[in-house]
Amino acid sequence: MTDVILQHLRSELPDMWKYPDLAAVAPVALAEHLEAGLDFFEHDRDMCEVRTPPAALEFACRLAEHGVPISQLLRVYRLVHADFLEQLYAETVRVAQSQDLIHATTLAASAIAFEYVDRISEQTVAAYQRQRDRWLQRRLTTINEAGTRIGTTLDTHRTAQELADVGADHLADLVFVDLLPFALQEEGTYSAGGPATLCRIAQAASDGCLDQAVVTERPYIYPEGSEPARVLADGQPLRIRISADNIPPWLSSSPEHARALRDLGLHSLLLVPLWARGSPLGLAQFVRRQTAEPFDDDEMLLAQEIVSRAAVNIDNARRYTQERSTALTLQHSLLPRRVPEETAVETASRYLPSGSRAGVGGDWFDVIPLSGARVALVVGDVIGHGLHAAATMGRLRTAVRTLADIDLTPDELLTHLDDVVIRLQREEEEGTDEISATCLYAVYDPVSRMCSLASAGHLPPAVVSAPGSGGVGPASRAVGFPELPIGPPLGLGGLPFETAQFELPPDSRLVLYTDGLVQSRSRDVESALTLLCDVLARAPASLEETCDELLSALLPSRPADDVALLVAQTGALNADHVATWDLLSDPAVVSAARLHASDQLTAWGLEELAFTTELVVSELVTNAIRYGKGPIQLRMILQSALTCEVSDASSTAPHLRRARVFDEGGRGLLLVAQLTERWGTRHNREGKVIWAEQQIPASHDEASAVLV
């Protein structure tokens, strides 16, 4: 009877017998069922004593583990019940002589069989459900674990390895992860349905070892029409049965490779596409060896769930890497590539992008040459990260340079820059982060040795004295922070900024930085500033080495925020290279001013510049007498260029215009503009200064020694 019923079950439910463990336990369960049923018939036992045979409970649990629907379990009982009654009826007919007896026996047997099946199926369904719940709980636990273990960083290779490790722990003996070139920010194309070239970047094994004949770090080319190419194109997973005599050509790239695969005993392969946001990224391969069962439907769904999560994380890492690279390129293109060589100061600088997921920020620094041998030092920080912050940084840096060209005082420059930020805020689309920034703007004058600076929400700079002037040892330096009124960050509007002034002796250092240098989760700002002072107090003579030591001491690991650092060492202009004359507001002094200029050029050995310089001095002094008001002063500065300045007490600035044919004036400034490299006007609290610069002839080498 058992063989007949088993044969019927195989023909009616062929899919169930593809699982070896079910095929092994089914005959035992059926035999125990028949034995228990016949025992109840023979001894007329009470149905309350019915206990499901152990093999039958195991059979139900195995069905639940393989994800076989519960309807299939119930159908098994219906088929067994029908076959049992049919066999029982045939046996009754064979041995009974009376139709009444056959009829009574059939009714009694049917009633007992129905009651037996009801009670047994109720217990097996409960066992099935318990096992199914446990399996679902394990699946949920696995998915939660995958969510925790996969995507811990925004690194594509690390994420792929995490996927392989989770797959090897819960699903397969071997796991491989292959990605398309564009997912790795590499060159390469992909055409759906055609040949696919992928790079294997991660692999894992459940037993902790991989055969290097199977796994190699090289690109894999899957031919057009192959299973991996189809899976990658349509985004649907695929299960493949493998035997020693039937290894797919795409899986064995050489006879040696095929032999290694046969030695491993691979028998089941699950291909799952890595798709994210509607686009393919790569392929995950889950492989089982001889000791494992084939992948069932539930395991395929579990693999899809894990891989889909990993694909989103890999795509996020890819997008982050791409945006970070773009932002870094933009950031570096906007920062000064080469800090201009200034005789007023010697500078060294560093920029470090953020090492966190936040991405590149908007920190910047700048060194801007100004008229009168002065130099502007700038450091700023746009709040936020990413492309938007980098682009905003570029706009603000351009604005600062434009405002610096008109020689505004630090507080006036920040006021205008504040207006620029407010206008940018109004231009922004709704829903975007509001633009805000901090900025420190300092101007150093090597003639007066005065430093003027103002802050818009930015940390004050560190001021380092010359060696031996304030410390115990001969090479030590005193370090402090100037008393600087900190204004509001840029973008608030309506609040004033203040300029502070202090003298900087020669060989002093001014250290400007953004908050990323001193802010850290592991220590407070005060401790960081103390450490900064300690490093600067014993810093080497080289500014480049000083920058390196600051970064090494304050940032032992990758910074959590962007860092901009600018170190400037001050110089003072030699008194022999500055000449000043006070002039009366009288046209008669113009010739005397020309004579002063000519004599000074002779003293400097620059007689070849006499003609142009006398014309420039004559025009600037004449303009000051005619349109300005006293007192009037002429100053000549020999630095890397020759600068002529004329100052007066009027705030009215001259304008370059084209003179008409019969105009008696209006041509002087045009001549000045054409004969000099640069000219301009700067305003101060006493009036204005009109200046013009000329290049020093290459033969004159005294400019290299103008600082003391």
XYZ file of C-alpha atoms in Angstrom:
708
model
C 0.000 0.000 0.000
C 2.816 2.430 0.878
C 4.495 2.067 -2.510
C 1.229 2.606 -4.369
C 0.401 5.780 -2.451
C 3.968 7.137 -2.828
C 3.868 6.562 -6.559
C 0.576 8.456 -6.780
C 1.986 11.360 -4.743
C 5.013 11.598 -7.027
C 2.819 11.828 -10.088
C 0.438 14.378 -8.554
C 3.056 16.578 -6.776
C 6.315 16.316 -8.773
C 7.754 19.679 -7.575
C 7.745 18.506 -3.981
C 10.148 15.662 -4.704
C 12.933 17.890 -6.007
C 14.018 18.411 -2.397
C 16.173 15.446 -1.284
C 15.282 15.754 2.399
C 11.525 15.648 1.607
C 11.982 12.655 -0.655
C 13.836 10.879 2.179
C 11.380 11.586 5.000
C 8.115 11.152 3.027
C 8.138 7.278 2.934
C 8.859 7.128 6.668
C 6.066 9.570 7.472
C 3.602 7.704 5.226
C 4.490 4.363 6.772
C 4.023 5.746 10.290
C 0.664 7.233 9.280
C -0.605 3.953 7.828
C 0.633 1.990 10.818
C -1.093 4.381 13.245
C -4.312 4.366 11.209
C -4.515 0.603 10.980
C -3.759 0.371 14.687
C -6.822 2.526 15.410
C -8.951 0.350 13.113
C -7.774 -2.844 14.716
C -8.095 -1.818 18.367
C -10.930 0.696 18.019
C -9.058 3.317 20.036
C -10.347 6.685 21.171
C -9.437 9.485 18.770
C -8.382 11.636 21.724
C -5.308 9.444 21.910
C -4.198 10.361 18.390
C -0.643 11.672 18.238
C 0.954 12.698 14.978
C 3.894 10.451 14.069
C 7.305 12.178 14.480
C 8.221 11.688 10.817
C 4.969 13.384 9.769
C 5.783 16.430 11.931
C 9.287 16.520 10.458
C 7.800 16.323 6.949
C 5.560 19.322 7.692
C 8.483 21.295 9.108
C 10.618 20.537 6.056
C 7.820 21.783 3.813
C 7.715 25.029 5.808
C 11.495 25.446 5.575
C 11.403 25.068 1.799
C 8.563 27.532 1.484
C 6.145 24.989 0.066
C 2.618 26.439 0.467
C 0.477 24.948 3.212
C -2.125 24.063 0.570
C 0.329 21.473 -0.746
C 0.576 19.903 2.715
C -3.209 19.656 2.935
C -3.363 18.212 -0.568
C -0.916 15.502 0.487
C -3.325 14.516 3.251
C -6.292 14.511 0.893
C -4.488 12.311 -1.613
C -3.221 9.912 1.062
C -6.691 9.799 2.610
C -8.338 8.997 -0.723
C -5.750 6.377 -1.652
C -5.990 4.784 1.790
C -9.774 4.492 1.576
C -9.551 3.133 -1.958
C -7.040 0.484 -0.927
C -9.075 -0.328 2.184
C -12.283 -0.678 0.155
C -10.583 -2.973 -2.358
C -9.288 -5.177 0.451
C -12.737 -5.237 2.110
C -14.380 -6.317 -1.142
C -11.811 -9.066 -1.532
C -12.354 -10.628 1.899
C -16.026 -9.825 2.639
C -18.945 -11.830 1.163
C -21.874 -9.677 2.168
C -22.697 -6.322 0.609
C -24.136 -5.163 3.899
C -20.847 -5.929 5.601
C -18.884 -4.171 2.869
C -21.187 -1.176 3.159
C -20.989 -1.030 6.962
C -17.211 -1.504 6.941
C -16.757 1.235 4.365
C -18.858 3.705 6.364
C -17.047 2.947 9.586
C -13.620 3.106 7.978
C -14.449 6.389 6.258
C -15.643 7.960 9.501
C -12.542 6.856 11.380
C -10.236 7.913 8.537
C -11.862 11.341 8.264
C -11.603 11.922 11.988
C -8.012 10.698 12.021
C -7.022 12.969 9.117
C -8.765 15.940 10.736
C -6.871 15.514 13.978
C -3.516 14.711 12.334
C -3.749 17.526 9.801
C -4.616 19.984 12.580
C -1.438 19.028 14.452
C 0.773 19.014 11.346
C -0.600 22.376 10.208
C 0.251 23.776 13.644
C 3.762 22.327 13.365
C 4.044 23.747 9.837
C 2.954 27.180 11.046
C 5.345 27.162 13.985
C 8.244 26.226 11.738
C 7.145 28.785 9.171
C 7.000 31.487 11.833
C 10.467 30.532 13.014
C 11.734 30.651 9.441
C 10.137 34.048 8.864
C 11.643 35.261 12.127
C 15.058 34.049 11.003
C 14.518 35.732 7.661
C 13.548 38.972 9.369
C 16.574 38.664 11.634
C 18.804 38.059 8.620
C 17.348 41.087 6.815
C 17.826 43.247 9.903
C 21.374 41.975 10.274
C 22.014 42.746 6.612
C 20.662 46.253 7.134
C 23.098 46.703 10.009
C 26.153 45.125 8.396
C 25.780 46.370 4.818
C 26.364 50.027 4.018
C 28.366 51.023 7.078
C 30.501 53.312 4.909
C 30.188 55.217 1.650
C 32.855 53.028 0.085
C 31.802 50.886 -2.877
C 34.327 48.091 -2.329
C 33.598 47.908 1.396
C 29.839 47.717 0.791
C 30.245 44.957 -1.796
C 32.410 42.960 0.623
C 29.798 43.373 3.354
C 27.180 41.945 0.978
C 29.404 38.962 0.207
C 30.052 38.311 3.910
C 26.348 38.372 4.826
C 25.517 36.066 1.911
C 28.206 33.575 2.944
C 26.955 33.596 6.546
C 23.302 32.934 5.758
C 22.684 31.765 2.194
C 25.548 30.197 0.297
C 28.916 28.509 0.456
C 30.512 30.984 -1.945
C 29.450 34.518 -2.824
C 30.859 36.747 -5.565
C 30.006 40.385 -6.262
C 30.727 41.855 -9.702
C 30.121 45.495 -10.652
C 29.883 47.320 -13.948
C 32.745 49.763 -14.650
C 30.620 52.903 -14.309
C 29.593 51.816 -10.795
C 33.302 51.982 -9.907
C 33.768 55.411 -11.511
C 35.718 53.754 -14.315
C 35.386 54.048 -18.052
C 33.188 51.513 -19.765
C 29.805 51.111 -21.373
C 26.940 48.700 -20.888
C 24.299 47.771 -23.435
C 21.334 45.792 -22.121
C 21.205 42.346 -23.674
C 24.712 42.504 -25.141
C 27.981 41.220 -23.715
C 28.601 42.446 -20.177
C 32.019 43.254 -18.730
C 32.069 43.317 -14.939
C 34.824 43.610 -12.379
C 34.856 41.243 -9.419
C 35.428 43.366 -6.324
C 34.234 41.162 -3.450
C 34.070 37.495 -2.520
C 33.394 35.417 0.566
C 33.097 31.765 1.581
C 31.166 30.141 4.390
C 34.148 27.981 5.355
C 36.532 30.923 5.269
C 38.584 29.876 2.246
C 38.352 30.478 -1.490
C 39.976 28.571 -4.297
C 42.043 31.092 -6.225
C 41.452 29.108 -9.387
C 37.838 30.118 -9.111
C 38.172 33.670 -7.829
C 40.536 36.059 -9.545
C 40.786 39.824 -9.338
C 40.143 40.621 -12.965
C 37.312 41.719 -15.261
C 34.791 39.072 -16.290
C 33.197 39.149 -19.732
C 29.798 37.453 -19.929
C 28.792 36.723 -23.546
C 25.614 37.973 -25.121
C 22.728 35.631 -24.322
C 24.438 34.069 -21.297
C 22.521 33.762 -18.049
C 24.426 36.592 -16.272
C 23.892 38.927 -19.235
C 20.148 38.152 -19.251
C 19.824 38.604 -15.489
C 21.692 41.898 -15.654
C 19.490 43.125 -18.500
C 16.019 42.176 -17.231
C 16.663 42.598 -13.506
C 15.187 39.197 -12.569
C 17.028 36.568 -10.483
C 17.788 33.137 -11.892
C 18.507 29.713 -10.351
C 20.826 27.379 -12.240
C 21.553 23.700 -11.584
C 25.145 22.698 -12.283
C 26.667 19.250 -12.656
C 30.206 18.086 -13.217
C 29.344 17.287 -16.834
C 27.309 20.436 -17.459
C 29.256 23.547 -16.472
C 28.104 26.684 -18.353
C 30.780 28.012 -20.727
C 30.588 31.490 -19.233
C 31.412 30.056 -15.795
C 34.568 28.207 -16.877
C 36.943 30.515 -18.703
C 39.551 27.768 -19.278
C 39.918 23.972 -18.950
C 41.839 24.476 -15.704
C 39.066 26.686 -14.394
C 36.424 24.093 -15.324
C 38.441 21.356 -13.603
C 38.643 23.463 -10.446
C 34.881 23.961 -10.512
C 34.291 20.209 -10.827
C 36.637 19.600 -7.908
C 34.661 22.032 -5.777
C 31.457 20.147 -6.502
C 29.269 23.163 -7.269
C 25.690 22.157 -7.913
C 23.454 25.179 -7.408
C 23.895 28.790 -8.498
C 21.705 31.800 -7.789
C 22.226 34.936 -9.882
C 20.748 38.113 -8.410
C 21.068 41.470 -10.223
C 22.265 44.553 -8.388
C 19.736 47.130 -9.518
C 19.180 50.558 -7.948
C 16.900 53.387 -9.029
C 15.986 51.552 -12.216
C 19.548 50.970 -13.429
C 21.833 47.908 -13.289
C 24.996 48.175 -11.221
C 26.277 44.620 -11.227
C 25.613 41.027 -10.266
C 25.742 38.932 -7.085
C 26.396 35.187 -7.423
C 25.431 32.783 -4.624
C 26.943 29.316 -5.003
C 26.245 26.061 -3.134
C 28.412 22.959 -3.115
C 27.549 19.232 -2.869
C 26.645 19.258 0.812
C 23.999 21.988 0.434
C 20.434 21.906 -0.870
C 19.290 23.847 -3.934
C 17.999 27.375 -3.467
C 14.245 27.475 -2.897
C 11.787 30.289 -3.590
C 12.044 31.794 -0.125
C 15.815 31.836 -0.231
C 15.704 33.513 -3.593
C 13.381 36.181 -2.173
C 15.690 36.618 0.804
C 18.691 37.000 -1.500
C 16.786 39.569 -3.562
C 15.939 41.558 -0.424
C 19.549 41.611 0.781
C 20.984 42.389 -2.647
C 18.480 45.175 -3.316
C 19.456 46.852 -0.050
C 23.125 46.487 -0.894
C 22.503 47.878 -4.395
C 20.987 51.059 -2.952
C 23.974 51.433 -0.628
C 26.421 50.838 -3.478
C 24.580 53.384 -5.617
C 24.652 55.858 -2.731
C 28.389 55.256 -2.376
C 28.841 55.699 -6.125
C 26.847 58.942 -6.146
C 28.652 60.195 -3.053
C 32.040 59.435 -4.593
C 31.034 61.116 -7.832
C 29.651 64.206 -6.098
C 32.627 64.364 -3.753
C 35.031 64.133 -6.673
C 33.130 66.845 -8.540
C 32.978 69.053 -5.455
C 36.689 68.546 -4.784
C 37.523 69.428 -8.377
C 35.360 72.526 -8.130
C 36.816 73.394 -4.731
C 40.413 73.102 -5.908
C 39.674 75.047 -9.077
C 38.244 77.905 -7.011
C 40.970 77.971 -4.377
C 44.197 79.795 -5.279
C 46.423 77.319 -7.099
C 49.527 79.396 -6.411
C 49.645 81.908 -3.598
C 51.193 85.103 -5.022
C 54.689 85.917 -3.834
C 54.392 89.008 -1.686
C 57.299 90.962 -0.230
C 54.973 92.136 2.555
C 54.444 88.603 3.861
C 55.681 85.074 3.311
C 52.816 82.554 3.303
C 52.110 78.842 3.451
C 48.682 77.251 3.228
C 46.808 73.979 3.435
C 43.335 72.789 2.495
C 41.960 69.445 3.706
C 38.546 68.186 2.577
C 36.222 66.563 5.050
C 36.703 62.877 5.774
C 33.088 62.356 6.849
C 29.971 61.467 4.858
C 28.989 65.121 4.845
C 31.291 65.696 1.887
C 33.339 68.643 0.705
C 32.528 71.933 2.363
C 32.963 75.597 1.556
C 36.171 76.557 3.367
C 38.550 78.859 1.538
C 41.569 81.105 1.974
C 43.130 83.792 -0.175
C 46.108 86.161 -0.401
C 45.286 89.364 -2.297
C 47.893 91.988 -3.235
C 46.726 95.537 -2.497
C 48.064 98.948 -3.389
C 50.794 100.583 -1.360
C 52.726 97.319 -0.803
C 49.916 96.027 1.406
C 48.409 92.551 1.310
C 45.010 91.146 2.314
C 44.733 87.756 4.050
C 41.342 86.060 3.892
C 39.865 82.901 5.357
C 36.207 81.916 5.229
C 33.767 79.057 5.704
C 30.450 78.557 3.928
C 28.038 76.668 6.165
C 27.102 73.315 4.652
C 28.716 70.696 2.436
C 28.631 69.431 -1.118
C 28.532 71.067 -4.518
C 26.255 73.870 -3.366
C 28.671 74.900 -0.605
C 31.679 74.700 -2.945
C 29.928 76.806 -5.593
C 28.845 79.364 -2.990
C 32.410 79.510 -1.740
C 33.589 80.377 -5.243
C 31.041 83.180 -5.539
C 32.022 84.651 -2.183
C 35.745 84.405 -2.937
C 35.161 86.287 -6.188
C 33.119 88.888 -4.339
C 35.885 89.372 -1.749
C 38.489 89.854 -4.484
C 36.244 92.364 -6.268
C 35.629 94.313 -3.070
C 39.336 94.163 -2.204
C 40.169 95.769 -5.548
C 38.377 98.944 -4.477
C 40.411 98.984 -1.257
C 37.627 98.989 1.302
C 38.456 98.843 4.984
C 37.874 95.386 6.562
C 34.604 96.354 8.254
C 33.241 98.000 5.095
C 34.240 95.019 2.983
C 32.399 92.600 5.288
C 29.335 94.867 5.237
C 29.231 94.706 1.436
C 29.927 90.950 1.525
C 27.008 90.561 3.935
C 24.776 92.237 1.320
C 26.077 89.823 -1.316
C 25.106 86.821 0.837
C 21.650 88.268 1.459
C 21.130 88.685 -2.301
C 22.259 85.099 -2.867
C 19.740 83.947 -0.267
C 16.937 85.684 -2.141
C 17.975 84.027 -5.380
C 17.877 80.544 -3.871
C 14.959 78.229 -4.615
C 12.548 77.318 -1.880
C 13.466 74.192 0.030
C 17.221 74.644 -0.310
C 19.468 75.269 2.663
C 19.859 78.920 3.565
C 23.218 80.385 2.654
C 25.374 81.473 5.552
C 29.105 81.930 5.972
C 31.830 83.239 8.237
C 34.801 85.287 7.091
C 37.935 86.890 8.514
C 39.521 89.694 6.466
C 42.908 91.121 7.455
C 45.102 93.757 5.792
C 48.821 94.063 6.613
C 50.823 97.187 5.733
C 54.617 96.579 5.698
C 55.274 100.324 5.770
C 53.443 101.083 8.997
C 53.628 97.438 10.224
C 49.970 97.717 11.161
C 47.444 94.909 10.758
C 43.763 95.806 10.349
C 41.187 93.053 10.501
C 37.491 92.359 10.990
C 35.524 89.158 11.594
C 32.081 88.036 10.489
C 31.408 85.199 12.930
C 34.885 83.758 12.404
C 37.451 82.662 14.960
C 40.208 85.248 15.608
C 43.664 84.484 14.219
C 46.614 83.444 16.311
C 49.403 86.036 16.507
C 52.889 84.611 16.988
C 55.759 86.883 18.014
C 59.226 86.810 16.512
C 61.619 84.165 18.002
C 62.978 85.045 21.422
C 60.823 88.135 21.921
C 58.369 86.665 24.364
C 59.433 83.203 25.448
C 61.961 81.583 27.760
C 64.265 80.018 25.209
C 65.949 81.831 22.337
C 63.869 80.040 19.727
C 60.526 80.209 21.536
C 57.657 82.422 20.423
C 54.848 84.068 22.351
C 51.395 83.155 21.039
C 48.169 85.021 21.669
C 44.858 86.026 20.179
C 44.082 89.697 19.456
C 41.114 91.421 21.027
C 38.863 91.336 18.021
C 35.129 92.134 18.079
C 33.436 89.111 16.464
C 30.625 90.276 14.238
C 27.618 88.184 13.173
C 27.933 85.556 10.419
C 27.310 86.749 6.882
C 23.694 86.722 5.774
C 21.962 88.143 8.840
C 22.066 91.769 7.714
C 21.632 95.002 9.644
C 24.351 94.339 12.226
C 27.675 96.210 12.215
C 31.213 94.905 11.832
C 34.209 96.481 13.562
C 37.832 96.807 12.526
C 40.620 96.157 15.024
C 44.192 97.357 14.534
C 47.477 96.296 16.109
C 51.151 96.405 15.212
C 52.996 93.339 13.964
C 56.792 93.502 14.330
C 58.889 91.915 11.559
C 59.031 88.103 11.583
C 55.713 87.873 13.431
C 53.260 85.267 12.238
C 49.551 85.564 11.631
C 47.761 82.185 11.607
C 44.288 82.120 10.048
C 42.184 78.943 10.076
C 38.642 77.602 9.857
C 36.835 75.885 12.709
C 37.528 72.415 11.284
C 41.076 72.710 12.636
C 40.061 73.129 16.277
C 36.579 71.623 16.566
C 36.427 67.913 17.350
C 34.128 65.466 19.101
C 37.015 64.162 21.185
C 37.996 67.530 22.739
C 36.624 71.003 23.333
C 37.697 74.128 21.460
C 39.638 75.537 24.416
C 41.842 72.448 24.600
C 42.420 72.588 20.859
C 43.389 76.265 20.989
C 45.820 75.511 23.820
C 47.398 72.760 21.719
C 47.532 75.126 18.729
C 49.417 77.690 20.840
C 51.851 75.043 22.066
C 52.659 73.974 18.504
C 53.079 77.551 17.276
C 55.313 78.462 20.231
C 57.902 75.872 19.197
C 57.184 75.861 15.467
C 60.140 75.575 13.085
C 61.369 78.432 10.925
C 59.836 76.906 7.799
C 56.212 77.906 7.280
C 55.539 74.731 5.321
C 56.784 72.608 8.219
C 54.711 74.723 10.596
C 51.559 73.890 8.606
C 52.437 70.194 8.659
C 53.039 70.186 12.419
C 49.740 71.977 13.090
C 47.780 69.453 11.043
C 49.634 66.512 12.557
C 49.023 67.671 16.142
C 45.428 68.874 15.806
C 44.174 66.386 13.199
C 45.780 62.982 13.771
C 43.029 61.398 11.658
C 40.906 62.569 8.742
C 39.030 65.744 9.705
C 35.299 65.612 10.316
C 34.967 69.016 8.645
C 36.856 70.910 5.962
C 40.014 72.698 7.072
C 41.594 75.798 5.559
C 44.863 77.008 7.073
C 46.900 80.083 6.142
C 50.153 81.024 7.914
C 51.709 84.404 7.069
C 55.063 85.693 8.313
C 55.305 89.474 8.225
C 58.077 91.674 6.926
C 58.669 95.407 7.147
C 59.619 97.663 4.309
C 63.072 99.190 4.620
C 62.815 102.891 5.450
C 65.198 103.665 2.552
C 62.533 102.358 0.161
C 59.783 104.733 1.260
C 59.905 108.461 0.520
C 57.232 110.928 1.674
C 56.716 114.657 1.004
C 54.046 116.986 2.350
C 52.884 119.432 -0.335
C 51.032 122.719 -0.263
C 47.740 122.992 -2.100
C 49.323 125.301 -4.701
C 49.913 124.633 -8.421
C 53.442 125.918 -7.995
C 54.449 122.788 -6.052
C 53.864 120.502 -9.031
C 57.334 121.174 -10.438
C 58.858 120.611 -6.989
C 56.996 117.288 -6.742
C 58.446 116.231 -10.091
C 61.929 117.148 -8.867
C 61.462 115.164 -5.645
C 60.420 112.127 -7.656
C 63.337 112.469 -10.068
C 65.888 112.766 -7.283
C 64.452 109.748 -5.478
C 64.608 107.625 -8.616
C 68.251 108.577 -9.003
C 68.901 107.486 -5.411
C 67.264 104.146 -6.157
C 69.074 103.707 -9.471
C 65.859 103.854 -11.490
C 66.649 106.821 -13.741
C 65.108 104.994 -16.717
C 61.662 105.378 -15.079
C 62.055 109.120 -14.623
C 59.982 110.295 -17.614
C 56.933 108.161 -16.805
C 57.186 108.746 -13.072
C 57.417 112.548 -13.436
C 54.366 112.545 -15.705
C 52.387 110.378 -13.247
C 53.394 112.505 -10.239
C 52.588 115.711 -12.105
C 49.127 114.494 -13.045
C 48.205 113.055 -9.642
C 49.405 116.111 -7.707
C 47.631 118.465 -10.117
C 44.365 116.535 -9.686
C 44.702 116.661 -5.883
C 45.286 120.437 -5.954
C 42.521 121.136 -8.447
C 39.775 118.805 -7.222
C 40.780 117.842 -3.686
C 41.733 119.715 -0.576
C 44.702 119.848 1.745
C 46.712 118.518 3.287
C 48.328 116.832 0.259
C 51.041 114.218 0.510
C 53.219 112.472 -2.097
C 54.644 109.052 -1.270
C 56.858 106.760 -3.343
C 57.336 103.098 -2.438
C 59.944 100.766 -3.911
C 58.927 97.178 -3.472
C 58.404 94.537 -6.146
C 56.930 97.468 -8.084
C 57.343 101.226 -7.966
C 54.252 102.870 -6.448
C 53.440 106.571 -6.551
C 50.684 107.736 -4.191
C 49.086 111.141 -3.734
C 46.682 111.615 -0.821
C 44.367 114.509 0.079
C 41.511 115.177 2.481
C 38.718 115.031 -0.105
C 36.577 111.908 -0.526
C 35.741 112.717 -4.162
C 37.372 110.163 -6.444
C 38.486 110.937 -10.015
C 36.917 109.084 -12.947
C 38.568 107.988 -16.130
C 36.754 109.530 -19.131
C 37.356 110.195 -22.812
C 38.114 113.888 -23.441
C 36.471 115.609 -26.387
C 38.476 117.498 -29.026
C 38.177 120.977 -27.497
C 38.285 119.905 -23.820
C 41.157 121.460 -21.883
C 41.343 118.595 -19.343
C 40.355 114.991 -18.875
C 43.399 113.405 -20.527
C 45.739 113.109 -17.535
C 44.266 109.966 -15.935
C 43.993 108.352 -19.339
C 47.749 108.823 -19.771
C 48.376 107.474 -16.274
C 46.275 104.382 -17.001
C 48.129 103.735 -20.266
C 51.648 104.286 -18.935
C 51.365 102.262 -15.694
C 50.510 98.669 -14.859
C 47.749 99.498 -12.394
C 46.163 102.537 -10.859
C 43.260 103.158 -8.541
C 41.757 104.976 -5.600
C 41.383 103.888 -2.009
C 39.450 105.733 0.645
C 40.299 106.121 4.301
C 38.859 108.056 7.197
C 41.030 111.101 6.368
C 40.155 111.257 2.660
C 41.477 109.316 -0.326
C 44.674 108.076 -1.938
C 45.237 107.899 -5.702
C 47.992 105.486 -6.657
C 49.729 104.092 -9.711
C 52.179 101.190 -10.067
C 55.014 100.617 -12.520
C 56.974 97.435 -13.101
C 60.617 97.474 -11.982
C 63.080 96.747 -14.814
C 64.507 93.240 -14.686
C 68.027 94.620 -14.412
C 67.230 96.240 -11.075
C 67.848 93.663 -8.313
C 67.455 95.812 -5.226
C 63.761 94.969 -4.861
C 64.711 91.563 -3.492
C 66.203 93.147 -0.395
C 63.632 95.765 0.501
C 62.386 94.015 3.657
C 63.982 94.099 7.071
